[in-house]
Amino acid sequence: MVYDIVIIGGGPAGLSAAIYASRARLKTLLIEKNGCGGQITVTDLIENYPGFNDGINGFDFAVKLEAQARDFGAEIMYDEVTNVENGEVKKVITVNATYETQTIIVAAGTSVKKMNIPGEPDFIGKGVSFCATCDAPFYRSKDVLVVGGGDSAIQEALYLSKFAKNVIVIHRRNELRTAKILQEKIASHTNISIIYDSVPKEILGKDSIEKVTITNVKTNKDTDLKVDGVFVFIGLVPNTLFLSNLVLDKNGYVVTDENMNTSIAGIFACGDIRKKQLRQVVTAVSDGAQAAISAQGYIENQNATTN
Ligand SMILES: Cc1cc2nc3c(=O)[nH]c(=O)nc-3n(C[C@H](O)[C@H](O)[C@H](O)COP(=O)(O)OP(=O)(O)OC[C@H]3O[C@@H](n4cnc5c(N)ncnc54)[C@H](O)[C@@H]3O)c2cc1C
C-alpha cells in the first residue's frame, strides 16, 4: 500500500500535520520513535499556548493531540526512522519496515544539547538531568544547579524551586535571555539565585554528585559549588541524522519556504527541526497544519498530471 503522507515524528508539529492530513481524508501514517508528544511532554505547564488561560500540563496536551489525530483516522506507529529515499514513490525506512508514500513530512524536532564536560556522562540519570518535570521530586530539600539562561532553563528552574531547597542558575552571559515575565517570576523566588558569566567545568562525586567546579569566563577563576543535581538546558540539536540530501542551514536545521517545502519536491518539514526564529508549540502546530495542506496540494498536482 502507498500512503498519501508519512509523517516522521509525533511531537506537536507532526501530530498537527496528522490532524490536518487525516481530516482531509488522506491516507496518513505517523511514525514516532518514543512516545507521542515530543519535547512538550517533559514540561510541567504550558502557559503561553493560546486558549488555555490557566495553562496546561505538557503531557496532558500531548495526549489530547494524539487522540485528536487518531479520531480523524491517522495511523500511528512506534518505530525509528533511519532513512528516507526520494523517487516517484518515496520510501520511509524504519528499524522494522519500509513504507511507501507519495509525500513525506519531516517533524523530527530537536534533541537537548549536552555540556560535554568531565563527569557529565558518568552522572546522566544519576544526578544529571535534562527534564525537571521528570526528576524534580528526587531533589526535595536538596540543592540543584540549573545550566542555561533561556526560557526553558528559567521555566524549569521555577518548577524545581517547588521541590529543591536552593536552585542555582548558572548562565554564561551577564544577563538572561528569557521573557520579562519569567525574569519577574524568578526574582520573586527567594530560593533561586543566579550566577552570571560562568560555566560548569567538571562534575565531581563518587556514587552521586557532590560538587560542580564552575569557571568565571571573565576572570577564569574556578569555584566549587556543592550541589546534589545538575539540570541542563543549554540548547537544542536538530534530529536530522537520518536525512540526506535535504538542504540544511549552518546549524543543521532544515531549510524550508513559508509553505514548508524543503529542497526536495514532495518532502516537507515542520516544527523545531526547520530553520526559523521561534521554536514553540504554537509555531510547531502552525507549521504542521501548513505542511499537511502543502502535501495535499502536491498530491493533487501529481494526480492531475498523471490523469
Ligand atoms: C524543557 C522545555 C520546556 C518547554 N516549554 C515550552 C512552553 O512552555 N511553551 C511552548 O510553546 N514551547 C515550549 N517548549 C518548546 C516546545 O516543546 C517545542 O517547540 C515543540 O515541542 C516542538 O515540536 P516539534 O513537533 O517540532 O518537535 P518535538 O517536540 O521535538 O517532537 C519531535 C518528535 O520526533 C520524534 N523523532 C525524532 N527522530 C525520530 C526518528 N528518527 N524516527 C521517529 N521519530 C523521531 C521524537 O521522538 C519526538 O517525539 C519547551 C521545550 C523544552 C525542552
Coordinates of C-alpha atoms and ligand atoms in Angstrom, one line a residue:
M1 CA 0.0 0.0 0.0
V2 CA 1.2 3.5 -0.8
Y3 CA 0.4 6.2 1.8
D4 CA -0.5 9.7 0.8
I5 CA 1.5 11.1 3.7
V6 CA 4.1 9.6 6.0
I7 CA 4.9 11.9 8.9
I8 CA 8.2 11.4 10.8
G9 CA 7.9 12.4 14.4
G10 CA 4.9 12.6 16.8
G11 CA 5.6 15.9 18.6
P12 CA 3.2 18.9 18.3
A13 CA 4.2 19.6 14.7
G14 CA 3.8 16.0 13.5
L15 CA 0.5 15.5 15.4
S16 CA -0.9 18.7 14.0
A17 CA 0.1 17.6 10.5
A18 CA -1.6 14.3 11.2
I19 CA -4.8 16.0 12.3
Y20 CA -5.0 18.2 9.2
A21 CA -4.0 15.4 6.8
S22 CA -6.3 12.7 8.2
R23 CA -9.2 15.2 8.5
A24 CA -8.7 15.9 4.7
R25 CA -9.2 12.1 4.3
L26 CA -5.6 11.5 3.2
K27 CA -4.1 8.1 4.0
T28 CA -1.8 9.2 6.8
L29 CA 0.8 7.3 8.8
L30 CA 2.8 9.0 11.6
I31 CA 5.9 7.2 12.8
E32 CA 7.2 8.1 16.3
K33 CA 10.3 6.6 17.9
N34 CA 9.4 7.2 21.6
G35 CA 6.1 8.3 22.8
C36 CA 3.8 10.9 21.1
G37 CA 4.1 14.5 22.3
G38 CA 7.8 15.1 21.8
Q39 CA 9.6 17.7 24.0
I40 CA 6.5 19.2 25.4
T41 CA 5.7 16.1 27.4
V42 CA 8.5 17.0 29.8
T43 CA 7.1 20.4 30.5
D44 CA 5.0 20.8 33.6
L45 CA 3.0 23.8 32.5
I46 CA 2.5 25.3 29.0
E47 CA 1.5 28.8 29.9
N48 CA 1.7 30.5 26.6
Y49 CA -0.4 28.4 24.3
P50 CA -3.5 30.5 23.3
G51 CA -6.8 29.3 24.7
F52 CA -5.5 27.7 27.9
N53 CA -5.6 30.7 30.3
D54 CA -4.7 28.5 33.3
G55 CA -2.0 26.8 31.3
I56 CA -2.0 23.1 30.5
N57 CA 0.3 20.3 31.6
G58 CA 2.6 19.2 28.6
F59 CA 1.8 15.5 28.9
D60 CA -2.0 16.2 29.0
F61 CA -1.7 18.4 26.0
A62 CA 0.2 15.7 24.1
V63 CA -2.5 13.1 25.0
K64 CA -5.2 15.3 23.6
L65 CA -3.3 15.9 20.3
E66 CA -2.7 12.2 19.8
A67 CA -6.3 11.4 20.5
Q68 CA -7.5 14.0 18.0
A69 CA -5.2 12.7 15.3
R70 CA -6.3 9.1 15.9
D71 CA -10.0 10.2 15.9
F72 CA -9.7 11.7 12.4
G73 CA -8.2 8.4 11.2
A74 CA -4.4 8.9 11.3
E75 CA -2.4 5.6 11.8
I76 CA 0.3 5.9 14.5
M77 CA 3.2 3.5 14.5
Y78 CA 6.0 3.3 17.1
D79 CA 9.3 2.8 15.3
E80 CA 12.5 4.8 14.5
V81 CA 13.0 6.2 11.0
T82 CA 16.6 5.5 9.8
N83 CA 16.4 6.7 6.2
V84 CA 14.3 8.3 3.6
E85 CA 14.5 7.7 -0.2
N86 CA 13.2 10.1 -2.8
G87 CA 11.7 8.8 -6.1
E88 CA 8.4 8.8 -7.9
V89 CA 7.1 6.8 -4.9
K90 CA 9.1 7.9 -1.8
K91 CA 10.3 5.4 0.9
V92 CA 10.5 5.9 4.6
I93 CA 12.7 3.2 6.1
T94 CA 12.5 2.3 9.8
V95 CA 14.3 -0.2 12.0
N96 CA 11.5 -2.7 11.3
A97 CA 9.9 -1.9 7.9
T98 CA 9.8 0.2 4.8
Y99 CA 6.8 2.4 4.0
E100 CA 5.9 3.7 0.5
T101 CA 4.3 7.1 0.3
Q102 CA 3.5 10.0 -2.1
T103 CA 4.8 12.6 0.3
I104 CA 6.9 12.9 3.5
I105 CA 6.5 15.4 6.3
V106 CA 9.6 15.6 8.5
A107 CA 8.7 16.6 12.0
A108 CA 11.5 15.0 14.0
G109 CA 12.2 18.1 16.2
T110 CA 15.4 18.5 18.2
S111 CA 17.3 16.9 21.0
V112 CA 18.8 18.5 24.0
K113 CA 22.4 19.7 23.8
K114 CA 24.8 18.1 26.3
M115 CA 27.6 20.1 28.0
N116 CA 30.3 17.7 27.1
I117 CA 32.3 18.3 30.3
P118 CA 34.1 15.7 32.5
G119 CA 31.6 14.0 34.8
E120 CA 28.5 14.7 32.7
P121 CA 28.4 11.2 31.0
D122 CA 29.0 9.4 34.4
F123 CA 26.1 11.1 36.1
I124 CA 23.4 11.1 33.4
G125 CA 20.4 9.6 35.1
K126 CA 22.2 9.7 38.4
G127 CA 22.2 13.4 39.1
V128 CA 22.5 15.0 35.6
S129 CA 19.0 15.5 34.1
F130 CA 17.5 17.2 31.0
C131 CA 14.0 17.1 32.4
A132 CA 12.9 18.9 35.6
T133 CA 9.3 17.6 35.4
C134 CA 10.6 14.0 35.3
D135 CA 13.3 14.4 38.0
A136 CA 12.5 17.4 40.3
P137 CA 10.7 15.3 43.0
F138 CA 14.1 13.4 43.6
Y139 CA 15.6 16.8 44.8
R140 CA 13.1 17.6 47.6
S141 CA 15.0 19.8 50.1
K142 CA 18.3 19.4 48.1
D143 CA 20.5 21.9 46.2
V144 CA 20.4 21.9 42.4
L145 CA 22.2 23.7 39.6
V146 CA 20.4 24.7 36.5
V147 CA 22.6 25.4 33.5
G148 CA 21.3 27.9 30.9
G149 CA 19.7 31.3 30.7
G150 CA 16.9 30.9 28.1
D151 CA 13.2 30.4 28.5
S152 CA 13.4 26.6 29.1
A153 CA 16.1 26.9 31.7
I154 CA 14.2 29.6 33.7
Q155 CA 10.8 27.8 33.4
E156 CA 12.5 24.6 34.7
A157 CA 14.3 26.5 37.5
L158 CA 10.9 27.8 38.6
Y159 CA 9.4 24.3 38.6
L160 CA 12.4 22.9 40.5
S161 CA 12.1 25.7 43.1
K162 CA 8.9 24.0 44.3
F163 CA 10.9 21.0 45.4
A164 CA 14.6 21.9 45.9
K165 CA 15.9 23.8 48.9
N166 CA 18.1 26.0 46.7
V167 CA 18.1 26.4 42.9
I168 CA 21.3 28.0 41.5
V169 CA 21.0 29.1 37.9
I170 CA 24.4 29.4 36.1
H171 CA 24.5 31.4 32.8
R172 CA 27.5 32.1 30.6
R173 CA 26.4 35.6 29.8
N174 CA 25.9 38.7 32.0
E175 CA 22.1 38.7 31.6
L176 CA 19.3 36.2 31.0
R177 CA 17.9 35.6 27.5
T178 CA 14.4 35.0 28.6
A179 CA 10.9 36.6 28.6
K180 CA 10.5 39.5 31.0
I181 CA 7.6 37.7 32.7
L182 CA 9.8 34.8 33.6
Q183 CA 12.5 37.2 34.9
E184 CA 9.9 38.8 37.2
K185 CA 8.8 35.4 38.4
I186 CA 12.3 34.3 39.2
A187 CA 13.1 37.5 41.1
S188 CA 10.2 36.7 43.4
H189 CA 11.5 33.3 44.4
T190 CA 13.9 33.6 47.4
N191 CA 15.3 30.1 46.9
I192 CA 16.5 30.8 43.3
S193 CA 19.8 32.6 42.8
I194 CA 21.7 33.3 39.5
I195 CA 25.5 33.2 38.8
Y196 CA 26.3 35.1 35.7
D197 CA 29.4 35.0 33.4
S198 CA 30.1 31.4 34.4
V199 CA 30.0 27.9 33.0
P200 CA 30.3 24.4 34.6
K201 CA 33.8 22.9 34.1
E202 CA 33.5 19.5 35.8
I203 CA 31.0 17.4 37.8
L204 CA 32.6 15.6 40.7
G205 CA 31.4 12.9 43.1
K206 CA 31.6 9.2 43.9
D207 CA 28.3 7.4 43.7
S208 CA 26.4 10.7 43.4
I209 CA 27.1 14.3 42.6
E210 CA 29.0 16.0 45.4
K211 CA 30.1 19.3 43.7
V212 CA 30.5 21.1 40.4
T213 CA 33.5 23.2 39.5
I214 CA 32.5 26.3 37.7
T215 CA 34.6 28.8 35.8
N216 CA 34.0 32.5 35.6
V217 CA 34.5 33.2 31.9
K218 CA 35.7 36.8 32.6
T219 CA 38.2 36.1 35.4
N220 CA 39.0 32.5 34.5
K221 CA 38.7 31.8 38.3
D222 CA 37.3 28.3 39.3
T223 CA 35.0 27.8 42.2
D224 CA 33.4 24.7 43.7
L225 CA 29.6 24.5 44.2
K226 CA 28.2 21.8 46.5
V227 CA 25.0 20.6 44.7
D228 CA 23.1 17.3 44.5
G229 CA 21.8 17.6 41.0
V230 CA 22.5 19.3 37.7
F231 CA 19.7 20.2 35.2
V232 CA 21.0 21.1 31.8
F233 CA 19.0 23.4 29.4
I234 CA 21.6 24.9 27.1
G235 CA 20.1 24.5 23.7
L236 CA 19.0 22.1 21.0
V237 CA 20.4 20.0 18.2
P238 CA 18.1 19.2 15.2
N239 CA 17.3 15.5 14.6
T240 CA 18.5 15.3 11.0
L241 CA 20.9 12.3 11.1
F242 CA 18.5 10.1 9.1
L243 CA 18.1 12.7 6.4
S244 CA 20.5 13.0 3.5
N245 CA 20.3 15.4 0.5
L246 CA 18.0 17.9 2.1
V247 CA 19.4 21.5 2.3
L248 CA 20.3 22.4 5.9
D249 CA 21.4 25.7 7.3
K250 CA 24.8 26.2 9.0
N251 CA 23.4 25.0 12.3
G252 CA 21.9 21.8 10.8
Y253 CA 18.3 22.9 10.6
V254 CA 16.2 22.0 7.5
V255 CA 15.7 25.0 5.2
T256 CA 12.1 25.4 4.0
D257 CA 10.0 28.1 2.4
E258 CA 6.9 29.5 4.2
N259 CA 4.8 26.7 2.9
M260 CA 7.2 24.1 4.5
N261 CA 8.6 22.9 1.1
T262 CA 12.1 21.6 1.5
S263 CA 14.7 21.4 -1.2
I264 CA 13.1 18.2 -2.5
A265 CA 9.7 18.3 -4.1
G266 CA 7.1 16.2 -2.1
I267 CA 9.2 16.3 1.1
F268 CA 8.1 18.9 3.7
A269 CA 9.5 19.8 7.1
C270 CA 7.8 21.5 10.0
G271 CA 8.3 22.4 13.7
D272 CA 11.5 22.8 15.6
I273 CA 13.6 20.9 13.0
R274 CA 13.3 23.6 10.4
K275 CA 15.2 26.9 10.2
K276 CA 13.1 29.6 11.9
Q277 CA 13.2 32.1 14.7
L278 CA 10.7 31.0 17.3
R279 CA 10.6 27.3 18.4
Q280 CA 7.5 26.9 20.4
V281 CA 4.3 24.8 20.4
V282 CA 2.3 27.5 18.8
T283 CA 4.6 27.7 15.8
A284 CA 5.1 23.9 15.6
V285 CA 1.4 23.2 15.3
S286 CA 1.0 26.0 12.8
D287 CA 3.9 24.6 10.7
G288 CA 2.3 21.1 10.9
A289 CA -1.0 22.4 9.6
Q290 CA 0.7 24.2 6.7
A291 CA 2.9 21.1 5.8
A292 CA -0.2 18.9 5.6
I293 CA -2.0 21.4 3.3
S294 CA 1.1 21.7 1.1
A295 CA 1.4 17.9 0.9
Q296 CA -2.3 17.7 -0.1
G297 CA -1.7 20.3 -2.8
Y298 CA 1.4 18.4 -4.1
I299 CA -0.6 15.1 -4.3
E300 CA -3.5 16.8 -6.1
N301 CA -1.0 18.3 -8.7
Q302 CA 0.7 14.9 -9.2
N303 CA -2.6 13.2 -9.7
A304 CA -3.8 15.9 -12.1
T305 CA -0.6 15.5 -14.3
T306 CA -0.8 11.7 -14.3
N307 CA -4.6 11.6 -15.2
Ligands
LIG1 C1 12.0 22.0 28.8 C2 11.2 22.5 27.7 C3 10.1 23.4 28.0 C4 9.4 24.0 27.0 N1 8.3 24.8 27.3 C5 7.5 25.3 26.3 C6 6.4 26.1 26.6 O1 6.1 26.3 27.8 N2 5.6 26.6 25.6 C7 5.9 26.3 24.3 O2 5.2 26.8 23.4 N3 7.0 25.6 24.0 C8 7.8 25.0 25.0 N4 8.9 24.3 24.7 C9 9.2 24.1 23.2 C10 8.3 23.0 22.6 O3 8.4 21.8 23.4 C11 8.8 22.7 21.2 O4 8.8 23.9 20.4 C12 7.9 21.7 20.5 O5 7.8 20.5 21.2 C13 8.4 21.4 19.1 O6 7.6 20.4 18.5 P1 8.1 19.5 17.3 O7 7.0 18.6 17.0 O8 8.6 20.3 16.2 O9 9.3 18.7 17.9 P2 9.5 17.7 19.1 O10 8.6 18.1 20.2 O11 11.0 17.7 19.4 O12 9.0 16.3 18.6 C14 9.7 15.6 17.7 C15 9.4 14.1 17.8 O13 10.0 13.4 16.7 C16 10.5 12.2 17.2 N5 11.6 11.7 16.4 C17 12.8 12.2 16.3 N6 13.6 11.5 15.4 C18 12.8 10.5 15.0 C19 13.0 9.4 14.1 N7 14.2 9.2 13.5 N8 12.0 8.5 13.9 C20 10.8 8.6 14.5 N9 10.5 9.7 15.4 C21 11.5 10.6 15.6 C22 10.9 12.5 18.7 O14 10.9 11.3 19.5 C23 9.8 13.5 19.1 O15 8.7 12.9 19.7 C24 9.7 23.7 25.7 C25 10.8 22.8 25.4 C26 11.5 22.3 26.4 C27 12.7 21.3 26.0

